[in-house]
CSV table of C-alpha atoms in Angstrom, one decimal:
chain,number,residue,atom,x,y,z
A,1020,MET,CA,17.9,-64.1,-57.5
A,1021,GLN,CA,18.1,-67.6,-56.2
A,1022,ILE,CA,20.8,-68.7,-53.7
A,1023,ILE,CA,21.6,-72.0,-52.1
A,1024,LEU,CA,22.9,-72.4,-48.6
A,1025,ASP,CA,23.7,-75.9,-47.3
A,1026,GLY,CA,21.3,-77.4,-49.7
A,1027,HIS,CA,18.4,-75.0,-48.9
A,1028,SER,CA,17.2,-72.8,-51.7
A,1029,PHE,CA,16.2,-69.2,-51.0
A,1030,ILE,CA,15.2,-66.1,-53.0
A,1031,LEU,CA,17.7,-63.2,-52.5
A,1032,VAL,CA,15.7,-60.0,-52.6
A,1033,HIS,CA,17.9,-56.9,-53.2
A,1034,ARG,CA,16.4,-53.6,-52.0
A,1035,THR,CA,18.1,-50.2,-52.5
A,1036,ASN,CA,17.2,-46.5,-52.4
A,1037,LYS,CA,18.8,-43.2,-51.5
A,1038,LYS,CA,17.7,-43.5,-47.9
A,1039,ILE,CA,19.7,-46.6,-47.2
A,1040,LYS,CA,23.1,-45.7,-46.0
A,1041,ARG,CA,24.5,-49.1,-45.0
A,1042,VAL,CA,24.3,-52.8,-45.9
A,1043,SER,CA,21.9,-54.9,-43.8
A,1044,LEU,CA,20.4,-58.4,-43.9
A,1045,THR,CA,17.0,-59.3,-42.7
A,1046,ILE,CA,14.9,-62.5,-42.6
A,1047,GLU,CA,11.1,-61.9,-43.1
A,1048,ASN,CA,10.1,-65.5,-43.9
A,1049,LYS,CA,11.5,-68.9,-44.5
A,1050,ASP,CA,11.8,-68.4,-48.3
A,1051,GLU,CA,13.5,-65.0,-48.7
A,1052,ILE,CA,16.6,-63.3,-47.6
A,1053,ILE,CA,16.4,-59.5,-47.8
A,1054,LEU,CA,19.6,-57.6,-48.5
A,1055,LYS,CA,19.4,-53.8,-48.3
A,1056,THR,CA,22.2,-51.7,-49.8
A,1057,PRO,CA,23.0,-48.1,-50.7
A,1058,LEU,CA,22.6,-47.0,-54.3
A,1059,LYS,CA,25.3,-48.0,-56.8
A,1060,PHE,CA,26.3,-51.0,-54.6
A,1061,LYS,CA,28.2,-53.5,-56.8
A,1062,GLN,CA,25.9,-56.4,-57.8
A,1063,HIS,CA,28.6,-59.0,-57.8
A,1064,LEU,CA,29.2,-58.5,-54.1
A,1065,LEU,CA,25.6,-59.4,-53.1
A,1066,LYS,CA,26.1,-63.2,-53.0
A,1067,GLN,CA,29.4,-62.7,-51.3
A,1068,ILE,CA,27.8,-60.9,-48.4
A,1069,VAL,CA,25.2,-63.6,-48.0
A,1070,TYR,CA,27.8,-66.4,-48.0
A,1071,GLU,CA,29.8,-64.5,-45.4
A,1072,HIS,CA,26.8,-64.4,-43.1
A,1073,LYS,CA,25.6,-68.0,-43.9
A,1074,ASP,CA,25.6,-69.2,-40.3
A,1075,TRP,CA,23.6,-66.2,-39.1
A,1076,ILE,CA,21.1,-66.6,-41.9
A,1077,LEU,CA,20.6,-70.4,-41.3
A,1078,ASN,CA,20.1,-69.8,-37.6
A,1079,HIS,CA,17.5,-67.1,-38.0
A,1080,ILE,CA,15.7,-68.8,-40.9
A,1081,LYS,CA,14.7,-71.6,-38.5
A,1082,ARG,CA,12.6,-69.1,-36.4
A,1083,ALA,CA,11.0,-67.3,-39.4
A,1084,THR,CA,7.4,-67.9,-40.4
A,1085,PRO,CA,6.6,-69.4,-43.8
A,1086,LYS,CA,6.0,-66.9,-46.5
A,1087,ASN,CA,2.6,-68.4,-47.4
A,1088,SER,CA,0.4,-68.4,-44.3
A,1089,PHE,CA,-2.8,-69.0,-46.3
A,1090,ASP,CA,-3.7,-71.1,-49.3
A,1091,PHE,CA,-6.0,-69.0,-51.4
A,1092,VAL,CA,-8.1,-71.8,-52.8
A,1093,SER,CA,-11.8,-72.6,-52.4
A,1094,GLY,CA,-12.5,-74.6,-49.3
A,1095,GLU,CA,-9.6,-73.3,-47.3
A,1096,THR,CA,-10.2,-71.1,-44.3
A,1097,ILE,CA,-9.5,-67.5,-43.1
A,1098,PRO,CA,-9.6,-66.5,-39.4
A,1099,PHE,CA,-12.0,-63.8,-38.3
A,1100,LEU,CA,-13.0,-62.9,-34.7
A,1101,GLY,CA,-11.6,-66.2,-33.3
A,1102,LYS,CA,-13.2,-68.6,-35.9
A,1103,ASP,CA,-12.0,-70.1,-39.1
A,1104,TYR,CA,-14.4,-69.5,-42.0
A,1105,PRO,CA,-14.3,-71.2,-45.5
A,1106,MET,CA,-13.3,-69.1,-48.5
A,1107,ARG,CA,-14.7,-69.3,-52.0
A,1108,LEU,CA,-13.0,-67.8,-55.0
A,1109,ILE,CA,-15.1,-66.2,-57.7
A,1110,LYS,CA,-13.8,-65.0,-61.0
A,1111,ASP,CA,-15.1,-61.6,-62.0
A,1112,ASP,CA,-13.7,-59.9,-65.1
A,1113,GLU,CA,-15.1,-56.5,-63.9
A,1114,VAL,CA,-13.0,-56.6,-60.7
A,1115,LYS,CA,-9.7,-54.7,-61.0
A,1116,ASN,CA,-8.2,-55.6,-57.7
A,1117,ILE,CA,-8.8,-58.7,-55.5
A,1118,LYS,CA,-11.8,-58.1,-53.2
A,1119,PHE,CA,-12.8,-59.9,-50.0
A,1120,GLU,CA,-16.4,-60.0,-48.7
A,1121,PHE,CA,-17.7,-61.8,-45.6
A,1122,ILE,CA,-21.3,-63.1,-46.2
A,1123,ASN,CA,-23.3,-65.8,-44.5
A,1124,ASN,CA,-20.2,-67.1,-42.6
A,1125,GLU,CA,-18.2,-67.4,-45.7
A,1126,PHE,CA,-15.4,-65.4,-47.3
A,1127,LEU,CA,-16.1,-64.6,-51.0
A,1128,ILE,CA,-12.9,-63.6,-52.8
A,1129,TYR,CA,-13.3,-61.9,-56.2
A,1130,TYR,CA,-10.4,-62.0,-58.6
A,1131,ASN,CA,-10.0,-61.3,-62.3
A,1132,ASN,CA,-7.1,-63.6,-63.4
A,1133,LEU,CA,-5.1,-66.5,-62.3
A,1134,GLU,CA,-1.8,-64.7,-62.5
A,1135,GLN,CA,-2.5,-62.4,-59.6
A,1136,THR,CA,0.2,-62.9,-57.0
A,1137,TYR,CA,0.1,-64.2,-53.4
A,1138,GLU,CA,1.0,-60.7,-52.2
A,1139,GLU,CA,-2.0,-59.2,-53.9
A,1140,TYR,CA,-4.3,-61.7,-52.1
A,1141,ILE,CA,-2.6,-60.8,-48.8
A,1142,ASP,CA,-3.0,-57.1,-49.5
A,1143,ALA,CA,-6.7,-57.6,-50.2
A,1144,LEU,CA,-7.1,-59.5,-46.9
A,1145,LYS,CA,-5.3,-56.7,-45.0
A,1146,LEU,CA,-7.7,-54.2,-46.6
A,1147,PHE,CA,-10.6,-56.3,-45.5
A,1148,TYR,CA,-9.3,-56.3,-41.9
A,1149,LYS,CA,-8.5,-52.6,-42.0
A,1150,ILE,CA,-12.0,-51.6,-43.2
A,1151,ASN,CA,-13.7,-53.7,-40.6
A,1152,ALA,CA,-11.3,-52.9,-37.7
A,1153,LYS,CA,-12.9,-49.5,-37.2
A,1154,LYS,CA,-16.4,-50.9,-37.3
A,1155,ILE,CA,-15.7,-53.7,-34.8
A,1156,ILE,CA,-13.0,-52.2,-32.5
A,1157,ASN,CA,-14.3,-48.7,-32.1
A,1158,PRO,CA,-17.4,-49.9,-30.0
A,1159,ILE,CA,-15.0,-51.9,-27.9
A,1160,PHE,CA,-13.0,-48.7,-27.2
A,1161,ASP,CA,-16.2,-47.0,-26.3
A,1162,LYS,CA,-17.0,-49.7,-23.8
A,1163,TRP,CA,-13.6,-49.6,-22.1
A,1164,ILE,CA,-13.3,-45.8,-22.1
A,1165,GLU,CA,-16.5,-45.6,-20.2
A,1166,LYS,CA,-15.4,-48.3,-17.8
A,1167,THR,CA,-11.9,-46.9,-17.1
A,1168,GLU,CA,-12.5,-43.2,-17.8
A,1169,LEU,CA,-9.2,-43.3,-19.7
A,1170,ILE,CA,-9.6,-41.2,-22.9
A,1171,PRO,CA,-7.3,-41.4,-25.8
A,1172,ASN,CA,-6.5,-38.4,-27.9
A,1173,LYS,CA,-6.7,-40.3,-31.2
A,1174,ILE,CA,-7.3,-43.9,-32.3
A,1175,SER,CA,-5.9,-45.3,-35.6
A,1176,TYR,CA,-5.6,-48.7,-37.3
A,1177,ARG,CA,-2.6,-49.9,-39.2
A,1178,PHE,CA,-0.6,-53.0,-40.1
A,1179,ASN,CA,2.4,-53.9,-37.9
A,1180,LYS,CA,4.5,-57.0,-38.1
A,1181,THR,CA,5.6,-57.0,-34.4
A,1182,ARG,CA,3.2,-55.0,-32.3
A,1183,TRP,CA,-0.5,-55.3,-31.6
A,1184,GLY,CA,-0.9,-51.8,-30.4
A,1185,SER,CA,0.9,-48.7,-29.1
A,1186,CYS,CA,0.1,-45.6,-27.1
A,1187,SER,CA,2.2,-42.4,-27.6
A,1188,TYR,CA,3.1,-39.8,-24.9
A,1189,GLU,CA,0.4,-37.7,-26.6
A,1190,ASN,CA,-2.1,-40.5,-25.9
A,1191,ASN,CA,-2.5,-41.4,-29.5
A,1192,ILE,CA,-3.4,-45.1,-29.7
A,1193,SER,CA,-2.6,-47.2,-32.8
A,1194,ILE,CA,-4.1,-50.7,-33.1
A,1195,ASN,CA,-2.9,-53.4,-35.4
A,1196,TYR,CA,-5.9,-54.4,-37.5
A,1197,LYS,CA,-4.5,-58.0,-37.7
A,1198,LEU,CA,-6.2,-58.3,-34.3
A,1199,LEU,CA,-9.4,-59.2,-36.2
A,1200,GLN,CA,-8.0,-62.7,-36.5
A,1201,PHE,CA,-8.7,-63.2,-32.7
A,1202,LYS,CA,-11.9,-63.5,-30.7
A,1203,GLU,CA,-13.4,-60.4,-29.1
A,1204,GLU,CA,-12.0,-61.0,-25.6
A,1205,VAL,CA,-8.5,-61.0,-26.9
A,1206,ILE,CA,-9.2,-57.7,-28.8
A,1207,GLU,CA,-10.6,-56.3,-25.6
A,1208,TYR,CA,-7.4,-57.1,-23.7
A,1209,VAL,CA,-5.3,-55.2,-26.3
A,1210,VAL,CA,-7.7,-52.2,-26.1
A,1211,LEU,CA,-7.5,-52.1,-22.3
A,1212,HIS,CA,-3.7,-52.6,-22.4
A,1213,GLU,CA,-3.3,-49.5,-24.6
A,1214,LEU,CA,-5.8,-47.5,-22.6
A,1215,ALA,CA,-3.9,-48.3,-19.4
A,1216,HIS,CA,-0.8,-46.7,-21.0
A,1217,ILE,CA,-2.6,-43.4,-20.8
A,1218,LYS,CA,-2.1,-43.6,-17.1
A,1219,GLU,CA,1.1,-45.5,-16.9
A,1220,LYS,CA,3.5,-45.2,-19.8
A,1221,ASN,CA,5.7,-48.2,-19.0
A,1222,HIS,CA,5.0,-51.8,-17.9
A,1223,SER,CA,5.3,-51.0,-14.2
A,1224,LYS,CA,3.6,-52.9,-11.4
A,1225,ARG,CA,1.0,-50.1,-11.3
A,1226,PHE,CA,0.4,-50.6,-15.0
A,1227,TRP,CA,-0.3,-54.3,-14.6
A,1228,SER,CA,-2.4,-53.7,-11.6
A,1229,ILE,CA,-4.7,-51.6,-13.8
A,1230,VAL,CA,-4.9,-54.3,-16.4
A,1231,SER,CA,-5.4,-57.2,-13.9
A,1232,PHE,CA,-8.1,-55.2,-12.1
A,1233,TYR,CA,-10.3,-55.2,-15.2
A,1234,ILE,CA,-9.1,-58.5,-16.8
A,1235,PRO,CA,-7.7,-60.9,-14.2
A,1236,ASN,CA,-6.9,-63.6,-16.9
A,1237,TYR,CA,-5.0,-61.2,-19.1
A,1238,LYS,CA,-2.0,-63.5,-19.3
A,1239,VAL,CA,-4.1,-66.2,-20.9
A,1240,LEU,CA,-5.3,-63.8,-23.5
A,1241,GLU,CA,-1.8,-62.3,-24.1
A,1242,ASN,CA,-0.5,-65.8,-24.8
A,1243,GLN,CA,-3.1,-66.3,-27.5
A,1244,LEU,CA,-1.6,-63.3,-29.4
A,1245,LYS,CA,1.5,-65.4,-30.1
A,1246,SER,CA,-0.4,-67.5,-32.6
A,1247,LYS,CA,-0.5,-64.8,-35.3
A,1248,LEU,CA,-0.8,-66.0,-38.9
A,1249,PHE,CA,0.8,-63.3,-40.9
């Protein structure tokens, strides 16, 4: 559903299911307004809610990222371990889902029809990162576990929009596989950061003293994490 606020056109995405108990608005990118409602919510009230919260929406939309972080066309680039590598699209009728391969410093993207959506390309890129995260980041964990003698109970990799990593009270560490956008020293900082939480669960002075002991320039690396692309 299209909606226009002060001359700006947006797509209003309505989401509803039995788990949603109240109406809420969220902004995920500059092009879409997400409206979540309980089941059987009256459709004619959707736009009314948006108009009532127009000022809030226009304020937050300014800080949102564009929906399309990448242009999936041959010659454009994809970040991988701190460098931007060119992509090449290859039509393959035998490929059911979009597939990414990294060969000879180039991303090969296999697709089967021109109607596949942007979201399908992003999902395929996420899958590429996820598959390679374990291969690349597990050895980094081995290195820092040996250095710090801080041993996690479990390590997992998943997508997260807001956090690069987490460490539970059971010392289960989760790492955002989007980290593969960044160079290895940035990944090492996140790995050390989460290992340090095994000893100090909050961001106390003792926590930061552990981090700075091993990586004195951690603030520089932390700042680079703000340049996420999706």
